[in-house]
């Protein structure tokens, strides 16, 4: 996961420092690699954001995942982008100031934009769905619409998943949820050959996270109602 996290960080930095590059990356939103404008290729490849690996199995899928995630990052509304980048910078500073022996240093381990340590596979999109449900309806945790959308997403082939993601991420952003872009990058690159495993992980994390929220709401009813 480390290289995926590095890519996400570099795209965030590029968007922050170059409005032109951000606009270029956003132009690739929801498009296959062969259909993106030339400026998208320039924004990603000229600074070397994507490593070339033409002989690698599944390279085309991995390349498409990089383009898609870069576009999703670039397409964030300004307020969301600034909030996420500030939180990410704070988390990075905290990690740099932590004694080496106190940090999680297992392979692939990292932190999300809030500074929360996550395991090598990261925070799945299913858990992000559950967090969005909790933030939209903290009292009753109504999951019907989100559940249906997640069920539809995990049934998609690779093209269908890519088509759905821009709408999914707009919904997550409007709920104040920051997805784990690095984890999504990994999952998308594996989708063609490992969709069932990815879908299972997303569904399991969705329902487990919902259950944790429901349990917390039952234990602290006064907090959930405020």
Tab-separated table of C-alpha atoms in Angstrom:
chain	number	residue	atom	x	y	z
A	1	UNK	CA	0.000	0.000	0.000
A	2	UNK	CA	2.937	2.355	0.496
A	3	UNK	CA	3.358	3.158	-3.206
A	4	UNK	CA	-0.363	3.813	-3.559
A	5	UNK	CA	-0.268	6.178	-0.608
A	6	UNK	CA	2.723	7.941	-2.139
A	7	UNK	CA	0.808	8.427	-5.385
A	8	UNK	CA	-2.190	9.903	-3.545
A	9	UNK	CA	0.061	12.293	-1.635
A	10	UNK	CA	1.755	13.451	-4.821
A	11	UNK	CA	-1.557	14.038	-6.593
A	12	UNK	CA	-2.836	16.020	-3.605
A	13	UNK	CA	0.323	18.119	-3.664
A	14	UNK	CA	0.081	18.678	-7.412
A	15	UNK	CA	-3.552	19.807	-7.155
A	16	UNK	CA	-2.695	22.106	-4.265
A	17	UNK	CA	0.222	23.752	-6.046
A	18	UNK	CA	-1.043	23.820	-9.638
A	19	UNK	CA	-4.660	24.763	-10.404
A	20	UNK	CA	-3.943	24.042	-14.072
A	21	UNK	CA	-2.865	20.481	-13.334
A	22	UNK	CA	-5.857	19.993	-11.075
A	23	UNK	CA	-8.181	21.143	-13.859
A	24	UNK	CA	-6.452	18.786	-16.285
A	25	UNK	CA	-6.821	15.777	-13.993
A	26	UNK	CA	-10.455	16.603	-13.344
A	27	UNK	CA	-11.081	16.426	-17.105
A	28	UNK	CA	-10.441	12.678	-16.928
A	29	UNK	CA	-13.258	12.017	-14.456
A	30	UNK	CA	-15.194	8.882	-15.377
A	31	UNK	CA	-13.328	8.365	-18.670
A	32	UNK	CA	-11.286	5.360	-19.835
A	33	UNK	CA	-7.594	6.099	-20.354
A	34	UNK	CA	-7.973	6.059	-24.142
A	35	UNK	CA	-10.665	8.758	-23.984
A	36	UNK	CA	-9.098	11.324	-21.658
A	37	UNK	CA	-7.835	14.643	-23.107
A	38	UNK	CA	-4.137	14.951	-23.864
A	39	UNK	CA	-3.621	17.315	-20.931
A	40	UNK	CA	-4.559	14.524	-18.505
A	41	UNK	CA	-1.675	12.401	-19.778
A	42	UNK	CA	0.650	15.381	-19.478
A	43	UNK	CA	-0.394	16.145	-15.893
A	44	UNK	CA	0.165	12.550	-14.769
A	45	UNK	CA	3.083	11.350	-16.852
A	46	UNK	CA	5.321	14.368	-17.295
A	47	UNK	CA	6.041	14.604	-13.533
A	48	UNK	CA	6.337	10.806	-13.387
A	49	UNK	CA	3.344	10.175	-11.136
A	50	UNK	CA	2.639	6.767	-12.716
A	51	UNK	CA	5.410	4.229	-13.014
A	52	UNK	CA	5.735	2.519	-16.365
A	53	UNK	CA	5.280	-1.250	-16.278
A	54	UNK	CA	4.074	-2.345	-19.727
A	55	UNK	CA	4.886	-6.027	-19.138
A	56	UNK	CA	3.076	-6.325	-15.842
A	57	UNK	CA	-0.030	-8.527	-15.680
A	58	UNK	CA	-3.111	-6.380	-15.433
A	59	UNK	CA	-1.113	-3.212	-16.108
A	60	UNK	CA	-3.907	-1.617	-18.146
A	61	UNK	CA	-6.325	-2.021	-15.232
A	62	UNK	CA	-3.788	-0.610	-12.800
A	63	UNK	CA	-3.078	2.323	-15.098
A	64	UNK	CA	-6.807	3.049	-15.396
A	65	UNK	CA	-7.107	2.939	-11.604
A	66	UNK	CA	-4.355	5.553	-11.256
A	67	UNK	CA	-6.062	7.857	-13.757
A	68	UNK	CA	-9.454	7.383	-12.065
A	69	UNK	CA	-8.242	8.060	-8.539
A	70	UNK	CA	-6.267	11.105	-9.646
A	71	UNK	CA	-9.430	12.491	-11.264
A	72	UNK	CA	-11.492	11.794	-8.131
A	73	UNK	CA	-8.957	13.639	-5.983
A	74	UNK	CA	-8.863	16.573	-8.403
A	75	UNK	CA	-12.663	16.752	-8.613
A	76	UNK	CA	-13.164	17.398	-4.893
A	77	UNK	CA	-15.014	20.648	-4.137
A	78	UNK	CA	-12.693	23.375	-2.881
A	79	UNK	CA	-13.958	23.298	0.710
A	80	UNK	CA	-13.579	19.530	0.888
A	81	UNK	CA	-10.132	19.676	-0.692
A	82	UNK	CA	-8.877	22.274	1.763
A	83	UNK	CA	-10.328	20.410	4.743
A	84	UNK	CA	-8.811	17.086	3.685
A	85	UNK	CA	-5.434	18.584	2.851
A	86	UNK	CA	-5.256	20.426	6.186
A	87	UNK	CA	-6.112	17.250	8.071
A	88	UNK	CA	-3.600	15.282	6.025
A	89	UNK	CA	-0.842	17.823	6.668
A	90	UNK	CA	-1.566	17.763	10.391
A	91	UNK	CA	-1.462	13.964	10.437
A	92	UNK	CA	1.838	13.964	8.542
A	93	UNK	CA	3.410	16.445	10.946
A	94	UNK	CA	2.231	14.337	13.881
A	95	UNK	CA	3.726	11.206	12.329
A	96	UNK	CA	7.041	12.948	11.651
A	97	UNK	CA	7.219	14.156	15.253
A	98	UNK	CA	6.484	10.729	16.723
A	99	UNK	CA	9.346	8.625	18.028
A	100	UNK	CA	10.181	5.880	15.489
A	101	UNK	CA	9.557	3.150	18.040
A	102	UNK	CA	6.071	4.486	18.684
A	103	UNK	CA	4.915	4.553	15.054
A	104	UNK	CA	3.233	1.722	13.193
A	105	UNK	CA	5.954	0.558	10.827
A	106	UNK	CA	4.599	-2.695	9.458
A	107	UNK	CA	4.715	-3.004	5.647
A	108	UNK	CA	1.894	-1.125	4.010
A	109	UNK	CA	0.650	0.509	7.174
A	110	UNK	CA	-0.395	4.142	6.881
A	111	UNK	CA	-2.770	6.836	8.052
A	112	UNK	CA	-5.939	8.338	6.666
A	113	UNK	CA	-6.582	12.084	6.360
A	114	UNK	CA	-7.581	12.231	10.018
A	115	UNK	CA	-4.370	10.573	11.139
A	116	UNK	CA	-5.951	7.221	11.973
A	117	UNK	CA	-3.647	4.238	11.517
A	118	UNK	CA	-5.055	1.574	9.225
A	119	UNK	CA	-3.868	-1.939	8.306
A	120	UNK	CA	-2.144	-2.792	5.021
A	121	UNK	CA	-5.398	-3.050	3.072
A	122	UNK	CA	-6.531	0.322	4.335
A	123	UNK	CA	-10.050	1.555	4.993
A	124	UNK	CA	-12.392	-0.042	2.499
A	125	UNK	CA	-15.030	1.831	0.562
A	126	UNK	CA	-17.648	-0.190	2.428
A	127	UNK	CA	-16.608	1.352	5.727
A	128	UNK	CA	-16.689	4.811	4.142
A	129	UNK	CA	-20.285	4.092	3.101
A	130	UNK	CA	-21.163	3.180	6.679
A	131	UNK	CA	-19.533	6.328	8.045
A	132	UNK	CA	-21.563	8.405	5.603
A	133	UNK	CA	-24.764	6.710	6.785
A	134	UNK	CA	-23.926	7.509	10.403
A	135	UNK	CA	-23.182	11.147	9.671
A	136	UNK	CA	-26.352	11.646	7.660
A	137	UNK	CA	-28.644	9.929	10.166
A	138	UNK	CA	-26.882	9.503	13.516
A	139	UNK	CA	-30.091	8.708	15.407
A	140	UNK	CA	-31.583	5.970	13.304
A	141	UNK	CA	-28.647	5.036	11.064
A	142	UNK	CA	-30.925	4.615	8.064
A	143	UNK	CA	-28.882	2.580	5.629
A	144	UNK	CA	-31.390	1.701	2.883
A	145	UNK	CA	-30.255	4.026	0.089
A	146	UNK	CA	-26.555	3.615	0.858
A	147	UNK	CA	-26.968	-0.142	1.152
A	148	UNK	CA	-28.692	-0.358	-2.240
A	149	UNK	CA	-26.005	1.789	-3.851
A	150	UNK	CA	-23.230	-0.349	-2.387
A	151	UNK	CA	-24.960	-3.558	-3.492
A	152	UNK	CA	-25.230	-2.158	-7.018
A	153	UNK	CA	-21.595	-1.049	-7.033
A	154	UNK	CA	-20.157	-4.418	-6.001
A	155	UNK	CA	-22.090	-6.158	-8.796
A	156	UNK	CA	-20.504	-4.018	-11.518
A	157	UNK	CA	-17.854	-5.117	-13.939
A	158	UNK	CA	-14.756	-2.942	-14.187
A	159	UNK	CA	-16.313	-0.435	-16.601
A	160	UNK	CA	-19.465	-0.161	-14.487
A	161	UNK	CA	-17.513	0.408	-11.279
A	162	UNK	CA	-15.548	3.223	-12.884
A	163	UNK	CA	-18.750	4.822	-14.164
A	164	UNK	CA	-20.356	4.761	-10.718
A	165	UNK	CA	-17.445	6.095	-8.695
A	166	UNK	CA	-17.759	9.843	-9.449
A	167	UNK	CA	-21.351	9.863	-8.152
A	168	UNK	CA	-20.392	7.744	-5.149
A	169	UNK	CA	-17.581	10.106	-4.225
A	170	UNK	CA	-19.767	13.176	-4.580
A	171	UNK	CA	-22.181	11.568	-2.128
A	172	UNK	CA	-19.406	10.653	0.309
A	173	UNK	CA	-17.980	14.166	0.120
A	174	UNK	CA	-21.371	15.733	0.818
A	175	UNK	CA	-21.537	13.514	3.906
A	176	UNK	CA	-18.178	14.788	5.164
A	177	UNK	CA	-16.421	11.449	4.668
A	178	UNK	CA	-12.867	11.254	3.355
A	179	UNK	CA	-12.377	7.963	1.505
A	180	UNK	CA	-9.118	6.062	1.578
A	181	UNK	CA	-7.924	6.824	-1.937
A	182	UNK	CA	-4.906	4.544	-1.661
A	183	UNK	CA	-7.072	1.583	-0.699
A	184	UNK	CA	-9.464	2.321	-3.557
A	185	UNK	CA	-6.525	2.466	-5.954
A	186	UNK	CA	-5.452	-1.008	-4.868
A	187	UNK	CA	-8.984	-2.399	-5.060
A	188	UNK	CA	-9.656	-0.983	-8.521
A	189	UNK	CA	-6.411	-2.387	-9.877
A	190	UNK	CA	-7.501	-5.838	-8.634
A	191	UNK	CA	-11.158	-5.574	-9.675
A	192	UNK	CA	-11.084	-7.587	-12.898
A	193	UNK	CA	-9.523	-10.663	-11.315
A	194	UNK	CA	-10.483	-10.212	-7.674
A	195	UNK	CA	-13.869	-8.476	-7.668
A	196	UNK	CA	-15.490	-11.104	-5.469
A	197	UNK	CA	-12.837	-10.748	-2.769
A	198	UNK	CA	-12.966	-6.949	-2.896
A	199	UNK	CA	-16.779	-6.928	-2.868
A	200	UNK	CA	-16.873	-9.270	0.110
A	201	UNK	CA	-14.472	-7.070	2.053
A	202	UNK	CA	-16.500	-3.943	1.239
A	203	UNK	CA	-19.775	-5.549	2.294
A	204	UNK	CA	-18.339	-7.014	5.486
A	205	UNK	CA	-16.764	-3.738	6.537
A	206	UNK	CA	-20.008	-1.874	5.741
A	207	UNK	CA	-22.174	-4.067	7.955
A	208	UNK	CA	-19.616	-4.363	10.741
A	209	UNK	CA	-19.136	-0.610	10.837
A	210	UNK	CA	-22.897	-0.060	10.874
A	211	UNK	CA	-23.200	-2.446	13.773
A	212	UNK	CA	-20.494	-0.633	15.713
A	213	UNK	CA	-22.297	2.660	15.176
A	214	UNK	CA	-25.635	1.183	16.217
A	215	UNK	CA	-24.085	-0.246	19.372
A	216	UNK	CA	-22.475	3.106	20.200
A	217	UNK	CA	-25.802	4.882	19.654
A	218	UNK	CA	-27.593	2.430	21.953
A	219	UNK	CA	-24.994	2.953	24.673
A	220	UNK	CA	-24.986	6.746	24.361
A	221	UNK	CA	-28.511	7.790	23.328
A	222	UNK	CA	-28.123	11.349	24.620
A	223	UNK	CA	-24.976	11.878	22.560
A	224	UNK	CA	-26.510	10.512	19.357
A	225	UNK	CA	-29.574	12.717	19.713
A	226	UNK	CA	-27.656	15.982	20.028
